[in-house]
Coordinates of C-alpha atoms in Angstrom, one line a residue:
Chain A
X1015 CA 105.9 124.9 -114.8
X1016 CA 109.4 126.2 -115.1
X1017 CA 112.0 123.5 -115.6
X1018 CA 115.7 123.4 -115.6
X1019 CA 116.2 126.4 -113.4
X1020 CA 116.6 124.5 -110.2
X1021 CA 120.0 122.9 -110.0
X1022 CA 119.9 121.2 -106.6
X1023 CA 119.5 117.4 -106.3
X1024 CA 116.0 116.3 -107.2
X1025 CA 114.5 113.9 -104.7
X1026 CA 112.3 111.2 -106.2
X1027 CA 110.0 109.2 -103.9
X1028 CA 109.4 106.2 -106.0
X1029 CA 106.3 104.0 -106.1
X1030 CA 106.0 101.1 -108.5
X1031 CA 106.4 100.8 -112.3
X1032 CA 108.9 102.4 -114.7
X1033 CA 107.9 106.1 -114.3
X1034 CA 110.3 106.9 -111.4
X1035 CA 113.2 105.8 -113.6
X1036 CA 111.8 107.8 -116.5
X1037 CA 111.7 110.9 -114.3
X1038 CA 115.3 110.2 -113.0
X1039 CA 116.5 109.8 -116.6
X1040 CA 114.8 113.1 -117.7
X1041 CA 116.4 115.0 -114.8
X1042 CA 119.8 113.5 -115.4
X1043 CA 119.6 114.3 -119.1
X1044 CA 119.2 118.0 -118.2
X1045 CA 122.3 117.8 -116.0
X1046 CA 120.4 117.6 -112.7
X1047 CA 121.5 115.2 -110.0
X1048 CA 118.8 112.9 -108.5
X1049 CA 118.3 110.8 -105.4
X1050 CA 115.7 108.1 -105.4
X1051 CA 113.9 107.0 -102.2
X1052 CA 112.3 103.6 -103.1
X1053 CA 109.3 102.7 -101.1
X1054 CA 109.8 99.1 -100.0
X1055 CA 107.4 96.5 -101.6
X1056 CA 106.6 99.1 -104.3
X1057 CA 109.6 100.5 -106.1
X1058 CA 111.3 98.8 -109.0
X1059 CA 114.7 97.2 -108.1
X1060 CA 116.0 99.2 -111.1
X1061 CA 116.4 102.2 -108.8
X1062 CA 119.7 100.6 -107.6
X1063 CA 121.3 101.9 -110.8
X1064 CA 120.8 105.5 -109.4
X1065 CA 121.8 107.2 -106.2
X1066 CA 119.2 105.8 -103.9
X1067 CA 118.0 104.5 -100.6
X1068 CA 115.0 102.4 -99.4
X1069 CA 112.3 103.3 -96.9
X1070 CA 109.3 101.3 -95.8
X1071 CA 105.9 103.0 -95.7
X1072 CA 105.6 104.5 -92.3
X1073 CA 109.3 105.3 -92.0
X1074 CA 108.7 108.9 -92.6
X1075 CA 111.7 110.0 -90.6
X1076 CA 114.0 107.8 -92.6
X1077 CA 112.6 109.0 -95.9
X1078 CA 113.1 112.7 -94.9
X1079 CA 116.7 112.2 -93.6
X1080 CA 117.6 110.3 -96.8
X1081 CA 116.3 113.2 -98.9
X1082 CA 118.0 115.9 -96.7
X1083 CA 121.3 114.1 -96.5
X1084 CA 121.3 113.9 -100.3
X1085 CA 120.9 117.6 -100.4
X1086 CA 117.4 117.6 -102.0
X1087 CA 115.4 120.8 -101.9
X1088 CA 112.8 119.7 -104.4
X1089 CA 111.0 116.4 -104.4
X1090 CA 108.6 114.6 -106.7
X1091 CA 106.4 111.6 -105.9
X1092 CA 105.7 109.2 -108.7
X1093 CA 104.6 105.6 -109.4
X1094 CA 101.6 103.7 -107.9
X1095 CA 101.8 102.8 -104.2
X1096 CA 99.9 99.8 -102.9
X1097 CA 97.5 100.7 -100.2
X1098 CA 99.1 99.3 -97.0
X1099 CA 97.4 97.4 -94.3
X1100 CA 97.1 100.1 -91.6
X1101 CA 97.5 97.5 -88.9
X1102 CA 100.8 96.3 -90.3
X1103 CA 102.5 99.6 -90.8
X1104 CA 105.7 99.8 -88.7
X1105 CA 106.2 103.5 -88.2
X1106 CA 109.6 104.9 -87.2
X1107 CA 109.7 107.6 -84.4
X1108 CA 108.5 110.4 -86.6
X1109 CA 106.0 108.1 -88.4
X1110 CA 104.6 107.2 -85.0
X1111 CA 104.1 110.8 -84.0
X1112 CA 102.3 111.5 -87.3
X1113 CA 100.2 108.4 -87.3
X1114 CA 97.0 109.9 -85.8
X1115 CA 97.1 112.7 -88.3
X1116 CA 97.4 110.3 -91.2
X1117 CA 94.7 108.0 -90.0
X1118 CA 92.4 111.0 -89.9
X1119 CA 93.5 112.1 -93.4
X1120 CA 93.0 108.7 -94.8
X1121 CA 89.3 108.9 -93.7
X1122 CA 89.1 111.7 -96.3
X1123 CA 90.2 109.3 -99.0
X1124 CA 93.4 108.9 -101.0
X1125 CA 93.2 112.5 -102.0
X1126 CA 93.2 113.7 -98.4
X1127 CA 96.1 111.6 -97.5
X1128 CA 98.2 112.8 -100.4
X1129 CA 97.5 116.4 -99.6
X1130 CA 98.6 115.7 -96.1
X1131 CA 101.9 114.3 -97.3
X1132 CA 102.5 117.3 -99.5
X1133 CA 101.8 119.6 -96.7
X1134 CA 104.1 117.8 -94.4
X1135 CA 107.0 117.9 -96.8
X1136 CA 106.5 121.5 -97.8
X1137 CA 105.3 123.3 -94.6
X1138 CA 107.2 121.3 -92.0
X1139 CA 110.3 120.2 -93.8
X1140 CA 111.0 123.0 -96.3
X1141 CA 111.0 120.7 -99.3
X1142 CA 109.2 121.9 -102.5
X1143 CA 106.9 119.2 -103.9
X1144 CA 106.8 119.3 -107.7
X1145 CA 104.9 117.2 -110.2
X1146 CA 106.9 114.6 -112.2
X1147 CA 105.9 116.5 -115.4
X1148 CA 107.4 119.7 -114.0
X1149 CA 110.7 117.8 -114.4
X1150 CA 109.9 116.8 -117.9
X1151 CA 106.7 117.9 -119.8
X1152 CA 107.3 115.0 -122.2
X1153 CA 106.0 112.6 -119.5
X1154 CA 102.5 113.9 -120.0
X1155 CA 100.1 112.6 -122.7
X1156 CA 100.1 115.0 -125.7
X1157 CA 96.9 116.0 -127.4
X1158 CA 95.6 114.1 -130.4
X1159 CA 95.9 110.5 -131.8
X1160 CA 99.4 109.1 -131.1
X1161 CA 98.9 105.9 -133.2
X1162 CA 98.3 104.8 -136.7
X1163 CA 94.9 103.5 -135.7
X1164 CA 92.4 106.2 -135.1
X1165 CA 89.1 106.0 -133.1
X1166 CA 86.1 105.2 -135.4
X1167 CA 82.5 106.2 -134.8
X1168 CA 81.8 103.3 -132.4
X1169 CA 85.0 104.0 -130.5
X1170 CA 83.9 107.6 -130.1
X1171 CA 80.7 106.4 -128.4
X1172 CA 82.7 104.1 -126.2
X1173 CA 85.1 106.9 -125.3
X1174 CA 82.2 109.1 -124.3
X1175 CA 80.5 106.4 -122.2
X1176 CA 83.8 105.5 -120.4
X1177 CA 84.6 109.2 -119.8
X1178 CA 81.3 109.7 -118.1
X1179 CA 81.8 106.6 -116.0
X1180 CA 85.4 107.4 -115.0
X1181 CA 84.3 111.0 -114.1
X1182 CA 81.5 109.7 -111.9
X1183 CA 83.7 107.3 -109.9
X1184 CA 86.5 109.9 -109.7
X1185 CA 84.0 112.4 -108.1
X1186 CA 83.7 109.9 -105.3
X1187 CA 87.5 109.4 -105.1
X1188 CA 87.0 105.7 -106.0
X1189 CA 89.0 105.2 -109.1
X1190 CA 90.3 106.7 -112.4
X1191 CA 89.5 104.1 -115.0
X1192 CA 86.5 102.6 -116.9
X1193 CA 86.1 100.4 -120.0
X1194 CA 83.2 100.7 -122.4
X1195 CA 82.4 98.5 -125.4
X1196 CA 79.7 99.0 -127.9
X1197 CA 78.2 101.8 -125.8
X1198 CA 78.0 99.8 -122.6
X1199 CA 80.3 100.3 -119.6
X1200 CA 81.7 96.8 -119.0
X1201 CA 84.2 97.5 -116.2
X1202 CA 84.9 100.1 -113.5
X1203 CA 88.1 100.5 -111.6
X1204 CA 88.0 100.6 -107.9
X1205 CA 90.9 99.5 -105.7
X1206 CA 92.0 96.6 -107.8
X1207 CA 93.8 98.8 -110.3
X1208 CA 93.8 99.2 -114.0
X1209 CA 95.8 96.0 -114.8
X1210 CA 93.4 93.8 -112.9
X1211 CA 90.4 95.5 -114.5
X1212 CA 91.8 94.9 -117.9
X1213 CA 92.4 91.2 -117.1
X1214 CA 88.8 91.0 -116.0
X1215 CA 87.6 92.5 -119.3
X1216 CA 89.5 89.8 -121.1
X1217 CA 87.7 87.2 -119.0
X1218 CA 84.2 88.4 -119.8
X1219 CA 82.1 86.4 -122.3
X1220 CA 83.3 87.3 -125.8
X1221 CA 79.8 88.6 -126.7
X1222 CA 80.3 91.4 -124.3
X1223 CA 83.7 92.7 -125.5
X1224 CA 86.1 92.8 -128.4
X1225 CA 88.6 90.2 -129.4
X1226 CA 92.1 90.3 -130.8
X1227 CA 90.6 89.6 -134.2
X1228 CA 87.8 92.1 -134.0
X1229 CA 88.9 94.8 -131.5
X1230 CA 86.2 96.8 -129.7
X1231 CA 86.0 98.8 -126.6
X1232 CA 88.1 101.6 -125.0
X1233 CA 89.9 102.1 -121.7
X1234 CA 89.6 105.6 -120.4
X1235 CA 91.7 107.0 -117.5
X1236 CA 90.9 110.4 -116.1
X1237 CA 92.3 112.5 -113.2
X1238 CA 89.9 112.6 -110.3
X1239 CA 88.1 115.9 -110.4
X1240 CA 89.8 118.3 -108.0
X1241 CA 92.6 115.9 -107.1
X1242 CA 96.1 116.9 -106.2
X1243 CA 97.5 116.7 -109.8
X1244 CA 101.1 117.0 -108.6
X1245 CA 101.1 113.6 -107.0
X1246 CA 98.4 111.4 -108.4
X1247 CA 97.9 111.7 -112.1
X1248 CA 96.7 108.6 -113.8
X1249 CA 99.4 106.8 -115.7
X1250 CA 99.5 104.5 -118.7
X1251 CA 102.5 102.6 -119.9
X1252 CA 103.6 99.8 -122.3
X1253 CA 102.1 97.3 -119.9
X1254 CA 98.8 99.0 -120.0
X1255 CA 98.8 98.9 -123.8
X1256 CA 99.7 95.2 -123.7
X1257 CA 96.9 94.3 -121.3
X1258 CA 94.4 96.4 -123.2
X1259 CA 95.4 94.5 -126.3
X1260 CA 95.0 91.1 -124.6
X1261 CA 91.5 92.1 -123.4
X1262 CA 90.4 92.8 -127.1
X1263 CA 90.1 96.5 -126.7
X1264 CA 90.4 98.8 -129.7
X1265 CA 92.2 101.6 -127.8
X1266 CA 93.0 103.8 -124.9
X1267 CA 91.9 107.4 -124.3
X1268 CA 93.3 109.8 -121.6
X1269 CA 93.1 113.6 -121.1
X1270 CA 96.0 115.4 -122.8
X1271 CA 98.1 116.8 -120.0
X1272 CA 96.1 114.8 -117.5
X1273 CA 97.9 111.5 -117.6
X1274 CA 101.5 110.4 -117.4
X1275 CA 102.6 108.2 -120.3
X1276 CA 106.4 108.1 -119.8
X1277 CA 107.8 108.0 -123.3
X1278 CA 104.9 108.6 -125.7
X1279 CA 106.9 107.3 -128.7
X1280 CA 107.6 104.0 -127.0
X1281 CA 104.0 103.7 -126.0
X1282 CA 102.8 104.5 -129.5
X1283 CA 105.2 102.0 -131.1
X1284 CA 103.9 99.2 -128.9
X1285 CA 100.3 100.2 -129.6
X1286 CA 101.0 100.3 -133.3
X1287 CA 102.5 96.8 -133.2
X1288 CA 99.4 95.5 -131.4
X1289 CA 96.8 97.4 -133.5
X1290 CA 95.4 99.8 -130.9
X1291 CA 94.8 103.5 -130.8
X1292 CA 96.0 105.8 -128.1
X1293 CA 94.4 109.3 -128.0
X1294 CA 94.9 112.3 -125.8
X1295 CA 91.6 114.2 -125.5
X1296 CA 91.6 117.9 -125.1
X1297 CA 90.1 119.3 -121.8
X1298 CA 87.3 120.8 -123.9
X1299 CA 86.5 117.4 -125.5
X1300 CA 86.3 115.8 -122.1
X1301 CA 84.0 118.6 -120.8
X1302 CA 81.7 118.3 -123.8
X1303 CA 81.3 114.6 -123.2
X1304 CA 80.3 115.2 -119.6
X1305 CA 77.4 117.4 -120.6
Chain B
X645 CA 49.9 96.8 -105.2
X646 CA 46.7 94.8 -104.9
X647 CA 47.2 91.1 -105.0
X648 CA 45.0 88.1 -105.2
X649 CA 42.2 89.9 -107.1
X650 CA 43.3 88.8 -110.6
X651 CA 42.4 85.2 -111.1
X652 CA 43.6 84.5 -114.7
X653 CA 46.8 82.5 -115.3
X654 CA 49.9 84.5 -114.4
X655 CA 52.5 84.5 -117.1
X656 CA 56.1 84.5 -115.9
X657 CA 58.9 85.4 -118.3
X658 CA 61.8 83.7 -116.5
X659 CA 65.4 84.8 -116.6
X660 CA 68.0 83.0 -114.4
X661 CA 68.2 82.1 -110.7
X662 CA 65.6 80.8 -108.3
X663 CA 63.3 83.9 -108.2
X664 CA 61.0 82.9 -111.1
X665 CA 60.2 79.6 -109.2
X666 CA 59.6 81.6 -106.0
X667 CA 57.2 83.8 -107.8
X668 CA 55.4 80.7 -109.3
X669 CA 55.2 79.1 -105.9
X670 CA 53.8 82.3 -104.4
X671 CA 51.1 82.5 -107.1
X672 CA 50.2 78.8 -106.8
X673 CA 49.9 79.1 -103.0
X674 CA 47.3 81.8 -103.5
X675 CA 45.4 79.5 -105.8
X676 CA 46.5 81.2 -109.0
X677 CA 47.5 79.3 -112.1
X678 CA 50.9 80.1 -113.7
X679 CA 52.6 79.6 -117.0
X680 CA 56.4 80.1 -117.2
X681 CA 58.2 81.1 -120.4
X682 CA 61.8 80.2 -119.8
X683 CA 64.3 82.2 -121.7
X684 CA 66.8 79.8 -123.3
X685 CA 70.4 79.9 -121.9
X686 CA 69.0 81.8 -118.9
X687 CA 66.1 80.1 -117.1
X688 CA 66.6 77.3 -114.5
X689 CA 65.7 73.8 -115.8
X690 CA 63.5 73.7 -112.7
X691 CA 60.7 75.4 -114.6
X692 CA 60.0 72.0 -116.1
X693 CA 58.1 71.2 -112.9
X694 CA 55.5 73.9 -113.8
X695 CA 53.4 74.5 -116.8
X696 CA 56.0 76.0 -119.1
X697 CA 57.5 76.6 -122.5
X698 CA 60.9 77.8 -123.8
X699 CA 61.7 80.7 -126.1
X700 CA 65.0 82.0 -127.2
X701 CA 65.8 85.7 -126.9
X702 CA 64.6 87.2 -130.1
X703 CA 61.7 84.8 -130.5
X704 CA 59.2 87.5 -129.4
X705 CA 56.4 86.0 -131.5
X706 CA 56.8 82.6 -129.8
X707 CA 57.0 84.1 -126.4
X708 CA 53.7 86.0 -127.0
X709 CA 51.9 83.1 -128.4
X710 CA 52.9 80.8 -125.5
X711 CA 51.5 83.4 -123.1
X712 CA 48.3 83.9 -125.0
X713 CA 47.7 80.2 -125.6
X714 CA 48.1 79.7 -121.8
X715 CA 45.4 82.3 -121.3
X716 CA 47.6 84.8 -119.5
X717 CA 46.4 88.4 -119.1
X718 CA 49.0 89.4 -116.6
X719 CA 52.7 88.8 -117.0
X720 CA 55.7 89.4 -114.8
X721 CA 59.4 89.3 -115.8
X722 CA 61.9 88.1 -113.2
X723 CA 65.4 86.8 -113.0
X724 CA 68.6 88.1 -114.5
X725 CA 69.0 87.9 -118.3
X726 CA 72.5 87.7 -119.8
X727 CA 73.0 90.5 -122.3
X728 CA 73.0 88.7 -125.7
X729 CA 75.4 89.2 -128.5
X730 CA 73.2 91.4 -130.8
X731 CA 74.8 89.9 -133.9
X732 CA 73.9 86.4 -132.8
X733 CA 70.3 86.9 -132.0
X734 CA 68.1 84.7 -134.2
X735 CA 64.7 86.6 -134.3
X736 CA 61.5 85.0 -135.3
X737 CA 59.1 86.8 -137.7
X738 CA 57.8 89.3 -135.1
X739 CA 61.3 89.6 -133.5
X740 CA 62.7 90.5 -136.9
X741 CA 60.1 93.2 -137.5
X742 CA 60.8 94.7 -134.0
X743 CA 64.6 94.4 -134.3
X744 CA 65.2 98.0 -135.5
X745 CA 63.1 99.3 -132.6
X746 CA 65.0 97.3 -130.0
X747 CA 68.4 98.2 -131.4
X748 CA 67.4 101.8 -131.0
X749 CA 66.1 101.3 -127.5
X750 CA 69.2 99.4 -126.4
X751 CA 71.2 102.6 -127.3
X752 CA 69.3 104.1 -124.3
X753 CA 70.7 101.5 -122.0
X754 CA 69.2 98.5 -120.3
X755 CA 66.5 100.7 -118.9
X756 CA 65.4 101.9 -122.3
X757 CA 65.2 98.4 -123.6
X758 CA 63.1 97.1 -120.6
X759 CA 60.7 100.0 -121.0
X760 CA 60.3 99.1 -124.6
X761 CA 59.5 95.5 -123.8
X762 CA 56.9 96.6 -121.2
X763 CA 55.3 98.9 -123.8
X764 CA 55.2 96.2 -126.4
X765 CA 53.5 93.8 -124.1
X766 CA 51.0 96.3 -122.7
X767 CA 50.2 98.6 -125.5
X768 CA 50.4 96.3 -128.4
X769 CA 49.4 92.9 -127.0
X770 CA 47.0 93.8 -124.2
X771 CA 49.0 92.0 -121.5
X772 CA 49.3 93.8 -118.1
X773 CA 52.9 93.8 -116.8
X774 CA 53.1 93.5 -113.1
X775 CA 56.1 93.4 -110.8
X776 CA 57.1 90.1 -109.2
X777 CA 56.4 91.6 -105.8
X778 CA 52.9 92.5 -106.8
X779 CA 52.4 88.8 -106.9
X780 CA 53.9 88.4 -103.4
X781 CA 55.1 91.3 -101.3
X782 CA 57.2 88.8 -99.3
X783 CA 59.6 88.7 -102.2
X784 CA 60.9 92.1 -101.3
X785 CA 63.5 93.0 -98.7
X786 CA 61.8 94.1 -95.5
X787 CA 63.1 97.0 -93.4
X788 CA 65.6 96.5 -90.7
X789 CA 68.2 93.9 -89.7
X790 CA 67.2 90.4 -90.8
X791 CA 70.1 88.6 -89.0
X792 CA 71.6 88.0 -85.6
X793 CA 74.7 90.0 -86.6
X794 CA 74.0 93.7 -86.8
X795 CA 76.1 96.4 -88.6
X796 CA 78.7 98.0 -86.3
X797 CA 80.1 101.5 -86.6
X798 CA 82.6 100.5 -89.2
X799 CA 80.0 98.7 -91.2
X800 CA 77.8 101.8 -91.1
X801 CA 80.6 103.7 -92.7
X802 CA 81.0 101.1 -95.3
X803 CA 77.3 101.0 -96.1
X804 CA 77.4 104.7 -96.6
X805 CA 80.4 104.6 -98.9
X806 CA 78.9 101.7 -101.0
X807 CA 75.5 103.3 -101.1
X808 CA 77.0 106.5 -102.6
X809 CA 79.0 104.5 -105.1
X810 CA 76.1 102.3 -106.2
X811 CA 73.9 105.3 -106.6
X812 CA 76.5 107.1 -108.8
X813 CA 76.9 104.1 -111.2
X814 CA 73.2 103.6 -111.2
X815 CA 72.6 107.1 -112.3
X816 CA 74.7 106.2 -115.4
X817 CA 72.7 103.0 -115.9
X818 CA 75.9 101.0 -115.4
X819 CA 75.2 98.7 -112.5
X820 CA 73.5 98.3 -109.1
X821 CA 76.2 97.0 -106.8
X822 CA 79.3 98.2 -104.9
X823 CA 81.5 96.9 -102.1
X824 CA 83.2 99.1 -99.5
X825 CA 85.6 97.9 -96.8
X826 CA 87.0 100.1 -94.0
X827 CA 85.6 103.2 -95.7
X828 CA 87.1 102.5 -99.1
X829 CA 85.1 101.4 -102.2
X830 CA 86.9 98.3 -103.3
X831 CA 84.7 97.0 -106.1
X832 CA 82.1 98.4 -108.5
X833 CA 79.7 96.3 -110.5
X834 CA 79.5 96.9 -114.2
X835 CA 78.4 94.2 -116.7
X836 CA 80.2 91.3 -114.9
X837 CA 77.4 91.0 -112.4
X838 CA 77.3 90.7 -108.6
X839 CA 78.7 87.2 -108.3
X840 CA 81.8 87.9 -110.3
X841 CA 82.3 91.2 -108.4
X842 CA 82.2 89.3 -105.1
X843 CA 84.6 86.7 -106.4
X844 CA 87.0 89.5 -107.3
X845 CA 86.8 91.0 -103.8
X846 CA 87.8 87.6 -102.5
X847 CA 90.9 87.7 -104.7
X848 CA 92.1 91.1 -103.6
X849 CA 95.1 91.2 -101.3
X850 CA 93.9 90.4 -97.8
X851 CA 95.1 93.8 -96.5
X852 CA 92.4 95.4 -98.6
X853 CA 89.4 93.4 -97.4
X854 CA 88.0 91.3 -94.7
X855 CA 88.5 87.6 -94.1
X856 CA 86.4 84.7 -93.0
X857 CA 88.1 85.0 -89.6
X858 CA 87.8 88.8 -89.3
X859 CA 84.9 89.9 -91.5
X860 CA 84.9 93.4 -92.9
X861 CA 83.2 95.2 -95.7
X862 CA 79.7 95.4 -97.1
X863 CA 77.9 94.7 -100.4
X864 CA 75.3 97.2 -101.3
X865 CA 72.8 96.8 -104.1
X866 CA 70.4 99.6 -105.0
X867 CA 67.8 100.1 -107.7
X868 CA 69.1 102.4 -110.5
X869 CA 67.5 105.8 -109.8
X870 CA 64.4 106.2 -112.0
X871 CA 64.6 102.7 -113.3
X872 CA 61.5 100.6 -114.3
X873 CA 61.0 99.0 -110.9
X874 CA 58.5 96.5 -112.2
X875 CA 61.1 94.6 -114.2
X876 CA 64.6 95.2 -113.0
X877 CA 64.9 95.4 -109.2
X878 CA 68.2 94.2 -107.8
X879 CA 68.1 90.8 -106.3
X880 CA 70.0 89.0 -103.6
X881 CA 69.7 85.3 -102.8
X882 CA 71.3 82.5 -100.9
X883 CA 74.1 82.4 -103.5
X884 CA 74.8 86.1 -103.0
X885 CA 75.1 85.5 -99.2
X886 CA 77.5 82.6 -99.8
X887 CA 79.7 84.5 -102.2
X888 CA 79.8 87.5 -99.9
X889 CA 80.8 85.2 -97.1
X890 CA 83.6 83.7 -99.1
X891 CA 84.8 87.1 -100.0
X892 CA 85.3 88.0 -96.3
X893 CA 82.5 90.5 -96.1
X894 CA 80.6 91.3 -92.9
X895 CA 77.3 91.9 -94.5
X896 CA 74.9 93.0 -97.2
X897 CA 72.6 96.1 -97.4
X898 CA 69.8 96.7 -99.7
X899 CA 66.9 99.2 -99.8
X900 CA 63.8 97.8 -98.1
X901 CA 61.2 97.4 -100.8
X902 CA 63.9 98.0 -103.4
X903 CA 65.4 94.5 -103.8
X904 CA 64.0 91.1 -104.3
X905 CA 65.2 88.6 -101.7
X906 CA 63.0 85.6 -102.5
X907 CA 62.4 84.0 -99.1
X908 CA 63.8 86.4 -96.5
X909 CA 63.8 83.7 -93.8
X910 CA 65.8 81.3 -95.9
X911 CA 68.3 84.1 -96.7
X912 CA 68.6 85.1 -93.0
X913 CA 69.2 81.5 -92.0
X914 CA 72.1 81.1 -94.4
X915 CA 73.5 84.5 -93.4
X916 CA 73.3 83.5 -89.7
X917 CA 75.0 80.3 -90.4
X918 CA 77.9 82.1 -92.1
X919 CA 78.1 85.0 -89.6
X920 CA 76.9 87.9 -91.9
X921 CA 74.4 90.6 -91.5
X922 CA 71.7 91.4 -94.0
X923 CA 69.9 94.7 -93.6
X924 CA 67.1 96.5 -95.4
X925 CA 67.6 100.3 -95.3
X926 CA 64.7 102.6 -95.3
X927 CA 64.3 104.9 -98.2
X928 CA 65.0 107.8 -95.8
X929 CA 68.2 106.2 -94.6
X930 CA 69.4 105.8 -98.2
X931 CA 68.5 109.4 -99.0
X932 CA 70.3 110.7 -96.0
X933 CA 73.5 108.8 -97.0
X934 CA 73.4 110.5 -100.4
X935 CA 73.5 114.0 -99.0

């Protein structure tokens, strides 16, 4: 977890959302050069404001040569990547060579695939893979309540129920998120993603959930047990807060150090404006809930 | 599991869907009288064709007096019941007296609540609670493939993935259903119910799921481990088959003897027309997948 010692250009392989840009800003603010490789159909167009290139998923050779030409020795992968249709991937020469390996890894789940990518970058191409939060610790959820609103007794029960549910589906490498309301788990995240799950909560009959007027229910996102934390931590952002608010939830709980939040102050400001709590649970709190 | 010996009127407490009517028909065909108590906002209006009465949820006294006045000594509960808004339940006198007990039971999950209802009927009111399939074994899913289409190798993998997921969420008393496609769990059922989950699968990006032209993916529904099987077995019906078909799935798997299917022939006919498989897994097959 040492930061700031490395001075070479930081490579950022960018999935969707604002986090890749937050990582780039953090590196630049410490005087470190960056180069972003945006994954087509995933990365924000905003990467164009930074030194960057684009590569489609499957164009592994191009991705590697972009990073090497930019002089990167360290690389970080950040931002959600939509699961591609395997039959529609157009690999480049290197991608084609590696395809059988990745198809095999994918059979081991997302986690197996990500480990394979890390191994490829590190062992075969001499790039060091670091976590986005090794660039800037501030990107991680801190411990404790971040907002004016704090979880009440009912919320504590919902946090516990959703923690248990998120843990169970994480064990199976299915998803990272769950929503509980008044003690009942009302939504589980599989491949649809957190945003779509939250929209679904908002479309449930009002008797099953909270409302904007009388908020109830909690979104919990947890790392999958045993997952490669360098490349696939759960993330929450301003958009997550806004969708949770629209779904009538009272708040959001993550594990401190176990979720990327981008700028915690910006997140808390939005949550305060909308009347939600955001809390970072200690690892011990999470463990106690799983007993 | 003896049937046909009891000759008193069979009481049927009816939730939603066609199963309560199927149970009534089965009893009548064996020469047994029935009386249906339809739960308001849940039961099908079709119960009006049978000796029946209506009771709202919370009107426990009325429900009991309807059953007793009809001469019922055995009662069965069948059909899904929408989780009511506890704050909006209007109990009758007996319901009011029992409310604290049920609020406490509900904290133990659906299963705790159902056990409490069974206890109330049996121990305090002398009614014997029987499973719908004790009235007619035919209501249960038989073992083996029911359809012309049979599960292929990919489907077997999806069945396994969805069985493991459904089991995990069942252990937490969250839900009974899961959908996997090409080895990936793409939807988990919480409170929204199977129909809404299937509609969601249909709205996922086509690269993540099957299509009507190239079916892929399997819906699995399993009993929650340790649940009160007399009153809350998972159910699939013609509507489930139709929604699974619309979502691009290749088939449906349940545990033989562990799911209500109503009329298996009718179900199979609809599945054949739509090109899906329906399979009843043996208990041993399910256990092997969980290892």
